[in-house]
Amino acid sequence: MQVKVVIGTIAFMLTMIILGYAALREPERLGHFTAAREGRSVETGAKLYFDNCATCHGVEAKAQECYDSAGNSITCQGLPLNNYFLVCGDTPARLEQTRFEGTKQQFIERTVAAGRSGTAMIAWSERYGGPMRDDQVKNVAAFVLNFANEEFCAQEPISFDWPESVDDFLILETDDFVAAPGDPENGAALYASYACNSCHGTIDEPGSNQIGPWLGDIEEVGATRVEGQTAHQYVYTSILNPNAFIAPDCAQGPCVSPSAMRSDYAFAFSANSPQDMADILAYLLGE
Ligand code: HEC
Ligand code: HEC
């Protein structure tokens, strides 16, 4: 009798130990499973991205290098998605700018699903008349979110220390940067390569703007926008901080707040050269 109780107790304890061990292992197993599933989702999303999105958002999703279906280099119409301000941190700057309340995953999935009305970004979900199933929208969003790896997000991009005043900028001399007189010809090339023309149209063609105001007359108009600001100061500020002042009339009607203009040119110019600013100003406003 005694022996049976002892054996019973030992058996019971052994069972508990084995069960306990299995229970402890379970989250680990689930973790592997989740990681594998996420990996597959990103992979499927990458293919969807290259087939559907790269024409506008670029081969590296930086909106810098775009090709049409025939392989010709074209202007990127979309915004950079491989972008610190869209994917890094719990609440990336882009969500705050657009006053989105939710997670970055929701932001990206909803943008892809529903598109942005009045822009080239169509609704991709079948639910809104687009070509993708919900699982495809999720996969392509997972691909975009996957840019937020530790290395990429470790350091906030460094911005050049832009002076408040355009006059100070145009004569700036520091150890790292000496402003040269703006080159309007290079400014014209930059106006295309930074995709200003995709929203603002061509300077010598009134009405060619698709989203923002036409900028062919900004030399006169810019001087009237904000009291006390010259056209140079106004354009300089508009590029560095599109939300500082919202222009009245856009291509499709009144301009909306927050601005639909990319708000990371301060960083994009810093990464290339602050001189790009001087060249674009020379192109838009003359010297
Ligand atoms: C025909 C060009 C075009 C295609 C194709 C396109 N987009 Fe876009 N996308 C845009 C434009 C333009 C915007 C900016 C809209 C605006 O003004 O807010 C945008 C915005 C976005 C944004 C929001 C970015 C931000 O910072 O607010 C995401 C995310 C996005 N697109 C993802 C995708 C994905 C994923 C695909 C493919 C399924 C795709 N886009 C296909 C043009 C395009
Ligand atoms: C995705 C579309 C888009 C792109 C790309 C874009 N802009 Fe804009 N821009 C806008 C919109 C929309 C407005 C109007 C709302 C506002 O005031 O921010 C605007 C406003 C402006 C204004 C003020 C215009 C006025 O009439 O008051 C200037 C100047 C300007 N942008 C310059 C540029 C330059 C230079 C570039 C390229 C380096 C550029 N933008 C790229 C959409 C864009």
Tab-separated table of C-alpha atoms and ligand atoms in Angstrom:
chain	number	residue	atom	x	y	z
A	1	MET	CA	0.000	0.000	0.000
A	2	GLN	CA	2.694	2.415	1.148
A	3	VAL	CA	4.849	1.546	-1.872
A	4	LYS	CA	1.937	2.140	-4.248
A	5	VAL	CA	1.385	5.605	-2.784
A	6	VAL	CA	5.055	6.436	-3.159
A	7	ILE	CA	5.130	5.196	-6.763
A	8	GLY	CA	1.896	7.061	-7.469
A	9	THR	CA	3.306	10.260	-6.017
A	10	ILE	CA	6.539	9.961	-7.988
A	11	ALA	CA	4.639	9.251	-11.206
A	12	PHE	CA	2.418	12.247	-10.580
A	13	MET	CA	5.407	14.492	-9.949
A	14	LEU	CA	7.189	13.254	-13.061
A	15	THR	CA	4.117	13.959	-15.143
A	16	MET	CA	3.912	17.474	-13.724
A	17	ILE	CA	7.585	18.083	-14.466
A	18	ILE	CA	7.208	16.909	-18.066
A	19	LEU	CA	4.035	18.936	-18.563
A	20	GLY	CA	5.652	21.968	-16.962
A	21	TYR	CA	8.660	21.687	-19.234
A	22	ALA	CA	6.415	21.441	-22.293
A	23	ALA	CA	4.466	24.478	-21.131
A	24	LEU	CA	7.685	26.449	-20.699
A	25	ARG	CA	8.832	25.504	-24.186
A	26	GLU	CA	5.537	26.481	-25.782
A	27	PRO	CA	6.102	30.264	-26.099
A	28	GLU	CA	9.501	29.598	-27.646
A	29	ARG	CA	7.957	27.247	-30.190
A	30	LEU	CA	5.229	29.782	-30.906
A	31	GLY	CA	7.899	32.463	-31.263
A	32	HIS	CA	9.668	30.453	-33.949
A	33	PHE	CA	6.379	29.830	-35.656
A	34	THR	CA	5.425	33.529	-35.612
A	35	ALA	CA	8.829	34.570	-36.905
A	36	ALA	CA	8.594	32.100	-39.766
A	37	ARG	CA	5.122	33.303	-40.650
A	38	GLU	CA	6.233	36.928	-40.550
A	39	GLY	CA	9.201	36.069	-42.742
A	40	ARG	CA	6.921	34.523	-45.340
A	41	SER	CA	4.604	37.517	-45.214
A	42	VAL	CA	7.496	39.942	-45.856
A	43	GLU	CA	8.713	37.774	-48.711
A	44	THR	CA	5.302	37.658	-50.366
A	45	GLY	CA	4.981	41.384	-49.733
A	46	ALA	CA	8.303	42.077	-51.444
A	47	LYS	CA	7.087	40.472	-54.639
A	48	LEU	CA	3.799	42.384	-54.480
A	49	TYR	CA	5.796	45.562	-53.883
A	50	PHE	CA	8.000	45.125	-56.950
A	51	ASP	CA	5.057	44.221	-59.161
A	52	ASN	CA	2.765	47.028	-58.024
A	53	CYS	CA	4.454	49.786	-56.092
A	54	ALA	CA	8.040	50.239	-57.279
A	55	THR	CA	7.035	52.286	-60.359
A	56	CYS	CA	6.096	55.145	-58.009
A	57	HIS	CA	7.938	54.409	-54.755
A	58	GLY	CA	11.207	53.271	-56.320
A	59	VAL	CA	13.349	50.148	-56.432
A	60	GLU	CA	14.671	50.712	-52.923
A	61	ALA	CA	11.397	52.278	-51.792
A	62	LYS	CA	13.235	55.560	-51.372
A	63	ALA	CA	11.310	57.290	-54.184
A	64	GLN	CA	14.604	58.003	-55.904
A	65	GLU	CA	14.950	55.442	-58.685
A	66	CYS	CA	11.836	54.490	-60.668
A	67	TYR	CA	11.272	52.634	-63.937
A	68	ASP	CA	8.218	52.142	-66.124
A	69	SER	CA	7.170	48.680	-67.328
A	70	ALA	CA	9.435	49.024	-70.377
A	71	GLY	CA	12.411	49.670	-68.086
A	72	ASN	CA	12.800	53.388	-68.846
A	73	SER	CA	13.860	55.603	-65.969
A	74	ILE	CA	10.949	57.823	-64.896
A	75	THR	CA	10.206	60.398	-62.187
A	76	CYS	CA	9.100	58.760	-58.943
A	77	GLN	CA	5.629	59.993	-58.087
A	78	GLY	CA	5.311	58.392	-54.662
A	79	LEU	CA	6.771	59.194	-51.257
A	80	PRO	CA	9.760	57.372	-49.754
A	81	LEU	CA	8.574	54.315	-47.777
A	82	ASN	CA	12.028	53.142	-46.724
A	83	ASN	CA	11.907	56.218	-44.582
A	84	TYR	CA	12.877	56.776	-40.956
A	85	PHE	CA	9.935	59.119	-40.376
A	86	LEU	CA	7.419	56.582	-41.643
A	87	VAL	CA	8.604	53.336	-40.061
A	88	CYS	CA	10.904	53.958	-37.087
A	89	GLY	CA	9.768	54.195	-33.474
A	90	ASP	CA	6.365	53.410	-31.996
A	91	THR	CA	4.787	56.594	-33.316
A	92	PRO	CA	6.774	57.700	-36.374
A	93	ALA	CA	6.748	61.436	-37.142
A	94	ARG	CA	4.602	60.875	-40.235
A	95	LEU	CA	1.683	59.653	-38.098
A	96	GLU	CA	1.827	62.731	-35.905
A	97	GLN	CA	2.017	65.017	-38.915
A	98	THR	CA	-1.086	63.510	-40.432
A	99	ARG	CA	-2.740	63.352	-36.970
A	100	PHE	CA	-3.288	59.620	-37.307
A	101	GLU	CA	-4.343	57.882	-34.136
A	102	GLY	CA	-3.335	54.253	-34.261
A	103	THR	CA	-0.286	52.099	-34.802
A	104	LYS	CA	2.137	52.443	-37.703
A	105	GLN	CA	0.962	49.071	-38.962
A	106	GLN	CA	-2.610	50.386	-39.107
A	107	PHE	CA	-1.409	53.585	-40.781
A	108	ILE	CA	0.347	51.717	-43.561
A	109	GLU	CA	-2.302	49.041	-44.022
A	110	ARG	CA	-5.066	51.639	-44.188
A	111	THR	CA	-3.152	53.888	-46.574
A	112	VAL	CA	-2.507	50.960	-48.889
A	113	ALA	CA	-6.063	49.620	-48.582
A	114	ALA	CA	-7.923	52.904	-49.029
A	115	GLY	CA	-5.355	55.006	-50.937
A	116	ARG	CA	-5.220	58.797	-50.713
A	117	SER	CA	-8.029	60.408	-52.612
A	118	GLY	CA	-6.988	63.112	-55.031
A	119	THR	CA	-3.481	61.632	-55.431
A	120	ALA	CA	-1.829	58.985	-57.588
A	121	MET	CA	-2.021	56.611	-54.592
A	122	ILE	CA	-5.060	54.513	-55.470
A	123	ALA	CA	-7.002	52.240	-53.128
A	124	TRP	CA	-5.443	48.771	-53.402
A	125	SER	CA	-7.946	46.736	-51.389
A	126	GLU	CA	-10.796	44.926	-53.154
A	127	ARG	CA	-13.025	46.422	-50.487
A	128	TYR	CA	-12.426	49.840	-52.054
A	129	GLY	CA	-12.457	48.661	-55.648
A	130	GLY	CA	-8.723	47.909	-55.836
A	131	PRO	CA	-6.932	44.802	-57.114
A	132	MET	CA	-5.661	43.274	-53.818
A	133	ARG	CA	-7.100	40.868	-51.286
A	134	ASP	CA	-6.764	41.816	-47.608
A	135	ASP	CA	-4.000	39.262	-47.022
A	136	GLN	CA	-2.036	40.840	-49.888
A	137	VAL	CA	-2.484	44.317	-48.415
A	138	LYS	CA	-1.200	42.948	-45.103
A	139	ASN	CA	1.792	41.305	-46.757
A	140	VAL	CA	2.850	44.379	-48.691
A	141	ALA	CA	2.453	46.463	-45.519
A	142	ALA	CA	4.619	43.919	-43.670
A	143	PHE	CA	7.267	44.392	-46.343
A	144	VAL	CA	7.224	48.169	-45.781
A	145	LEU	CA	7.304	47.811	-41.982
A	146	ASN	CA	10.253	45.463	-42.287
A	147	PHE	CA	12.447	48.444	-43.237
A	148	ALA	CA	12.312	49.360	-39.551
A	149	ASN	CA	15.205	47.133	-38.573
A	150	GLU	CA	17.430	47.958	-35.633
A	151	GLU	CA	20.324	49.224	-37.673
A	152	PHE	CA	18.229	51.474	-39.900
A	153	CYS	CA	16.368	52.982	-36.961
A	154	ALA	CA	19.331	53.233	-34.592
A	155	GLN	CA	20.137	56.801	-35.498
A	156	GLU	CA	17.793	59.599	-36.349
A	157	PRO	CA	18.901	61.093	-39.678
A	158	ILE	CA	21.070	64.114	-39.123
A	159	SER	CA	19.711	67.313	-40.514
A	160	PHE	CA	21.880	70.155	-41.619
A	161	ASP	CA	21.434	73.035	-39.203
A	162	TRP	CA	19.293	75.213	-41.472
A	163	PRO	CA	19.378	78.893	-40.488
A	164	GLU	CA	15.943	80.538	-39.964
A	165	SER	CA	16.723	83.233	-42.460
A	166	VAL	CA	17.277	82.461	-46.124
A	167	ASP	CA	19.684	85.398	-46.392
A	168	ASP	CA	21.862	83.853	-43.695
A	169	PHE	CA	21.711	80.514	-45.482
A	170	LEU	CA	22.718	81.900	-48.869
A	171	ILE	CA	25.968	83.353	-47.500
A	172	LEU	CA	26.654	80.601	-44.975
A	173	GLU	CA	30.221	79.492	-44.385
A	174	THR	CA	30.888	76.704	-41.908
A	175	ASP	CA	33.556	74.019	-41.648
A	176	ASP	CA	31.335	71.562	-43.539
A	177	PHE	CA	29.513	73.787	-45.964
A	178	VAL	CA	30.192	76.945	-47.934
A	179	ALA	CA	27.212	78.248	-49.907
A	180	ALA	CA	27.912	78.936	-53.569
A	181	PRO	CA	25.704	81.124	-55.775
A	182	GLY	CA	22.608	79.113	-56.806
A	183	ASP	CA	22.841	77.348	-60.141
A	184	PRO	CA	19.415	77.541	-61.856
A	185	GLU	CA	20.278	74.846	-64.400
A	186	ASN	CA	21.140	72.331	-61.709
A	187	GLY	CA	18.064	73.596	-59.842
A	188	ALA	CA	15.901	72.564	-62.819
A	189	ALA	CA	17.369	69.054	-62.735
A	190	LEU	CA	16.836	68.851	-58.963
A	191	TYR	CA	13.250	70.059	-59.349
A	192	ALA	CA	12.677	66.860	-61.336
A	193	SER	CA	14.871	64.497	-59.322
A	194	TYR	CA	13.256	65.515	-56.019
A	195	ALA	CA	9.921	65.025	-57.796
A	196	CYS	CA	8.705	68.576	-57.153
A	197	ASN	CA	7.295	68.488	-60.690
A	198	SER	CA	5.122	65.433	-59.964
A	199	CYS	CA	2.945	67.629	-57.745
A	200	HIS	CA	3.735	71.177	-58.889
A	201	GLY	CA	3.964	70.559	-62.646
A	202	THR	CA	6.370	72.200	-65.060
A	203	ILE	CA	7.413	75.775	-64.416
A	204	ASP	CA	6.732	77.052	-67.929
A	205	GLU	CA	3.325	75.396	-68.248
A	206	PRO	CA	0.513	76.901	-66.169
A	207	GLY	CA	-2.038	74.247	-65.168
A	208	SER	CA	0.462	71.378	-65.405
A	209	ASN	CA	0.370	70.985	-61.592
A	210	GLN	CA	-1.387	67.834	-60.355
A	211	ILE	CA	-1.474	68.241	-56.577
A	212	GLY	CA	0.146	71.378	-55.156
A	213	PRO	CA	-0.003	74.944	-56.526
A	214	TRP	CA	1.723	75.734	-59.837
A	215	LEU	CA	5.051	77.393	-59.047
A	216	GLY	CA	5.698	79.258	-62.304
A	217	ASP	CA	4.609	82.554	-60.730
A	218	ILE	CA	5.983	81.929	-57.233
A	219	GLU	CA	8.457	84.787	-57.632
A	220	GLU	CA	5.521	87.255	-57.465
A	221	VAL	CA	2.988	85.206	-55.476
A	222	GLY	CA	5.534	84.059	-52.890
A	223	ALA	CA	6.183	87.636	-51.818
A	224	THR	CA	2.494	88.126	-50.921
A	225	ARG	CA	1.838	84.955	-48.910
A	226	VAL	CA	3.125	85.751	-45.436
A	227	GLU	CA	3.460	89.288	-44.188
A	228	GLY	CA	7.077	90.297	-43.786
A	229	GLN	CA	8.421	87.387	-45.874
A	230	THR	CA	10.166	87.876	-49.209
A	231	ALA	CA	9.511	85.289	-51.930
A	232	HIS	CA	12.916	83.772	-51.129
A	233	GLN	CA	12.126	83.461	-47.440
A	234	TYR	CA	8.674	82.040	-48.181
A	235	VAL	CA	9.873	79.377	-50.618
A	236	TYR	CA	12.788	78.427	-48.351
A	237	THR	CA	10.418	77.972	-45.398
A	238	SER	CA	7.797	76.174	-47.530
A	239	ILE	CA	10.361	73.561	-48.540
A	240	LEU	CA	11.829	73.030	-45.062
A	241	ASN	CA	8.478	73.025	-43.304
A	242	PRO	CA	5.466	72.631	-45.619
A	243	ASN	CA	3.088	72.989	-42.678
A	244	ALA	CA	4.396	76.398	-41.603
A	245	PHE	CA	1.890	77.999	-43.955
A	246	ILE	CA	-0.706	76.237	-46.108
A	247	ALA	CA	-1.064	77.775	-49.577
A	248	PRO	CA	-4.650	78.654	-50.508
A	249	ASP	CA	-5.199	76.915	-53.857
A	250	CYS	CA	-4.043	73.488	-54.940
A	251	ALA	CA	-4.604	71.636	-58.214
A	252	GLN	CA	-7.829	69.951	-57.055
A	253	GLY	CA	-9.264	72.798	-54.976
A	254	PRO	CA	-8.280	74.397	-51.677
A	255	CYS	CA	-5.028	73.008	-50.220
A	256	VAL	CA	-5.543	70.877	-47.133
A	257	SER	CA	-3.838	70.807	-43.756
A	258	PRO	CA	-1.635	68.954	-42.951
A	259	SER	CA	0.167	69.548	-46.211
A	260	ALA	CA	0.283	66.749	-48.755
A	261	MET	CA	3.834	67.844	-49.540
A	262	ARG	CA	6.710	65.665	-48.398
A	263	SER	CA	8.022	67.098	-45.169
A	264	ASP	CA	11.443	65.502	-45.171
A	265	TYR	CA	13.188	67.655	-47.780
A	266	ALA	CA	15.204	69.265	-44.979
A	267	PHE	CA	16.697	65.795	-44.467
A	268	ALA	CA	16.810	64.773	-48.127
A	269	PHE	CA	18.780	67.931	-49.007
A	270	SER	CA	21.058	67.426	-45.990
A	271	ALA	CA	21.818	63.873	-47.084
A	272	ASN	CA	22.749	65.043	-50.568
A	273	SER	CA	23.949	68.637	-50.191
A	274	PRO	CA	22.406	71.784	-48.686
A	275	GLN	CA	23.549	73.472	-51.893
A	276	ASP	CA	20.526	71.800	-53.541
A	277	MET	CA	18.373	74.341	-51.722
A	278	ALA	CA	20.304	77.288	-53.180
A	279	ASP	CA	20.063	75.793	-56.681
A	280	ILE	CA	16.316	75.173	-56.453
A	281	LEU	CA	15.755	78.710	-55.158
A	282	ALA	CA	17.767	80.067	-58.095
A	283	TYR	CA	15.668	77.999	-60.482
A	284	LEU	CA	12.307	79.068	-59.015
A	285	LEU	CA	13.120	82.665	-58.186
A	286	GLY	CA	16.076	83.735	-60.275
A	287	GLU	CA	19.159	85.034	-58.540
B	1	HEC	C1	0.901	55.586	-59.412
B	1	HEC	C2	1.843	55.827	-58.328
B	1	HEC	C3	1.746	55.001	-57.056
B	1	HEC	C4	1.709	53.625	-56.935
B	1	HEC	C5	1.717	52.582	-58.039
B	1	HEC	C6	1.687	53.364	-55.510
B	1	HEC	N1	1.726	54.529	-54.803
B	1	HEC	FE1	1.815	54.701	-52.766
B	1	HEC	N2	1.746	56.722	-52.943
B	1	HEC	C7	1.768	57.424	-54.128
B	1	HEC	C8	1.669	58.838	-53.840
B	1	HEC	C9	1.646	59.978	-54.852
B	1	HEC	C10	1.596	58.960	-52.425
B	1	HEC	C11	1.466	60.249	-51.619
B	1	HEC	C12	0.023	60.626	-51.523
B	1	HEC	C13	-0.145	61.895	-50.741
B	1	HEC	O1	0.001	62.972	-51.325
B	1	HEC	O2	-0.422	61.804	-49.549
B	1	HEC	C14	1.653	57.598	-51.899
B	1	HEC	C15	1.629	57.300	-50.542
B	1	HEC	C16	1.846	56.040	-50.010
B	1	HEC	C17	1.982	55.742	-48.613
B	1	HEC	C18	1.938	56.742	-47.477
B	1	HEC	C19	3.319	57.321	-47.245
B	1	HEC	C20	3.352	58.467	-46.279
B	1	HEC	O3	4.463	58.866	-45.887
B	1	HEC	O4	2.303	59.017	-45.927
B	1	HEC	C21	2.188	54.403	-48.509
B	1	HEC	C22	2.404	53.614	-47.229
B	1	HEC	C23	2.158	53.868	-49.841
B	1	HEC	N3	1.948	54.889	-50.741
B	1	HEC	C24	2.325	52.531	-50.152
B	1	HEC	C25	2.167	52.009	-51.429
B	1	HEC	C26	2.184	50.600	-51.716
B	1	HEC	C27	2.448	49.508	-50.706
B	1	HEC	C28	1.959	50.477	-53.058
B	1	HEC	C29	1.798	49.204	-53.869
B	1	HEC	C30	0.754	48.315	-53.446
B	1	HEC	C31	1.825	51.814	-53.610
B	1	HEC	N4	1.948	52.705	-52.587
B	1	HEC	C32	1.640	52.085	-54.950
B	1	HEC	C33	1.835	56.900	-55.395
B	1	HEC	C34	1.760	55.556	-55.718
B	2	HEC	C1	3.561	65.078	-52.938
B	2	HEC	C2	3.323	66.355	-53.587
B	2	HEC	C3	4.375	67.448	-53.452
B	2	HEC	C4	5.720	67.378	-53.710
B	2	HEC	C5	6.510	66.159	-54.169
B	2	HEC	C6	6.238	68.700	-53.479
B	2	HEC	N1	5.243	69.539	-53.081
B	2	HEC	FE1	5.439	71.522	-52.672
B	2	HEC	N2	3.458	71.582	-52.136
B	2	HEC	C7	2.580	70.554	-52.236
B	2	HEC	C8	1.280	70.969	-51.744
B	2	HEC	C9	0.032	70.111	-51.663
B	2	HEC	C10	1.422	72.329	-51.374
B	2	HEC	C11	0.324	73.225	-50.798
B	2	HEC	C12	0.137	73.018	-49.327
B	2	HEC	C13	1.218	73.720	-48.553
B	2	HEC	O1	1.244	74.963	-48.543
B	2	HEC	O2	2.071	73.012	-48.002
B	2	HEC	C14	2.809	72.691	-51.644
B	2	HEC	C15	3.345	73.941	-51.455
B	2	HEC	C16	4.589	74.350	-51.897
B	2	HEC	C17	5.049	75.718	-51.940
B	2	HEC	C18	4.226	76.941	-51.582
B	2	HEC	C19	3.413	77.290	-52.831
B	2	HEC	C20	2.481	78.477	-52.739
B	2	HEC	O3	1.815	78.753	-53.743
B	2	HEC	O4	2.372	79.099	-51.687
B	2	HEC	C21	6.327	75.703	-52.452
B	2	HEC	C22	7.222	76.878	-52.704
B	2	HEC	C23	6.661	74.319	-52.708
B	2	HEC	N3	5.581	73.516	-52.358
B	2	HEC	C24	7.861	73.880	-53.243
B	2	HEC	C25	8.182	72.563	-53.475
B	2	HEC	C26	9.473	72.107	-53.939
B	2	HEC	C27	10.641	72.993	-54.306
B	2	HEC	C28	9.413	70.739	-54.022
B	2	HEC	C29	10.523	69.771	-54.351
B	2	HEC	C30	11.766	69.933	-53.617
B	2	HEC	C31	8.054	70.352	-53.639
B	2	HEC	N4	7.359	71.469	-53.298
B	2	HEC	C32	7.583	69.048	-53.640
B	2	HEC	C33	2.842	69.279	-52.702
B	2	HEC	C34	4.092	68.810	-53.049
